[in-house]
């Protein structure tokens, strides 16, 4: 099936007389006839559902759909994108281990890797993704367990050279983990370029309506976990009577371990109701992404010509430093998110946010409704102008998440806001 068809039909196939739409299995538990039935489930000797923290039929349908969209062998839904990132890393790294990450990533993920995981004894080195292979390789240590990056970074809108990073990681026996939230599988499927694990905050475009938090991890099934760097996949897990993941689950060893070990014990699962909402968003994802990108491209071109704008970051623009990579990895569209710097600095940026009418000032992105954020007066307000610049954020930077409204109405609102400041 093509992608548009997969969004509608993958993950759930109703049989004769069954509900056409994925049903909500609102149950924490599942009944079995014998103790032996339950024992075989707990020993992972057969598949099935026994507790919704580890698996639920509604959530399972969405996991199967997303895995099919990304071209993976399996997926695991989590309670949020941050929970998905946490599980994805902890499935590979433990106290004393090391991570290499691109520096241009979502601020929340940066804090997770830089600060929170350090409390777990996991250290992260951040690299400039534009550096040479040799320079980036210098950050890799004997205890490094993975390389991380974002297809389309939030809010820098830099494009990761996935093939190059995958080749670099694989040459050191390491997997490449890629957050594909902004691109979605509609615009980029990182596994096709060598990524091993793909992560999403499904809260964003996958849901699309700003109604449901969620995250998901997709396992490509392509990485060789028996290369000697990951003994936890090849040595017995005593919590499952000595089960060896690579022997029991083959290509699906990574996602199986994340589910039956980490989700079992950490419990940051997606609910059946939440998965149902996410599925509703997935069914229209290709249609929405096309409109998001169409509107964003038109607005980016308009902003690039506006006298009140100092600069525009959107990889779809020919002059953007990531335009060439965007043509390779995101030829059909570069999401609906635009970053632009307003002349006049922090005060002008703040005044601009106060001046919009149709557009919603909010701490969110990738919604069907156009939203806007001025980091210097909101998410990064604790930093002065010098500190903002050092963090790669101009005091006048505005992030615009283009929605599905008529583009002329969005442009009219932007124009009147410029006029007011």
Coordinates of N, CA, C and O in Angstrom, one line a residue, residues 12 29 36 44 104 110 119 144 169 181 217 223 233 248 356 406:
X12 N -5.0 -2.2 11.7 CA -6.3 -2.8 12.2 C -7.1 -3.2 10.9 O -7.4 -2.4 10.1
X29 N -7.0 -4.7 32.2 CA -6.7 -6.2 32.3 C -7.5 -7.0 31.3 O -8.4 -6.6 30.7
X36 N -1.9 -21.4 33.3 CA -0.9 -21.7 32.3 C -0.9 -20.7 31.1 O 0.1 -20.3 30.6
X44 N 6.8 -14.6 28.1 CA 7.0 -14.1 26.7 C 7.1 -15.3 25.7 O 7.8 -15.2 24.7
X104 N 21.9 20.9 17.7 CA 20.7 21.5 17.3 C 19.5 20.6 17.3 O 19.1 19.9 16.4
X110 N 17.4 18.4 24.7 CA 18.7 18.8 25.1 C 18.8 18.7 26.6 O 19.8 18.2 27.1
X119 N 22.1 12.6 35.7 CA 21.8 12.1 37.1 C 21.7 10.5 37.1 O 21.9 9.9 38.1
X144 N 30.5 4.9 24.3 CA 29.4 5.5 23.6 C 28.5 4.4 23.1 O 28.9 3.4 22.6
X169 N 28.0 6.6 12.5 CA 27.6 5.8 13.7 C 27.9 4.3 13.4 O 28.5 3.6 14.3
X181 N 9.9 14.0 14.3 CA 8.6 14.7 14.7 C 8.1 15.7 13.6 O 7.0 15.6 13.2
X217 N 8.3 5.1 19.6 CA 9.6 4.7 19.1 C 9.4 3.6 18.0 O 8.6 2.7 18.2
X223 N 19.6 -3.0 12.8 CA 20.9 -3.0 13.5 C 21.3 -4.3 14.1 O 20.4 -5.0 14.6
X233 N 21.5 -7.3 25.2 CA 20.6 -7.9 24.2 C 21.0 -9.4 23.9 O 20.2 -10.1 23.4
X248 N 15.3 -14.6 21.2 CA 13.8 -14.7 21.2 C 13.0 -13.9 20.2 O 12.0 -14.3 19.8
X356 N -0.9 39.9 17.1 CA -1.7 39.0 16.3 C -3.1 38.9 16.7 O -3.4 39.0 17.9
X406 N -6.8 29.5 5.5 CA -6.5 30.0 4.2 C -5.3 30.9 4.4 O -5.2 31.7 5.2

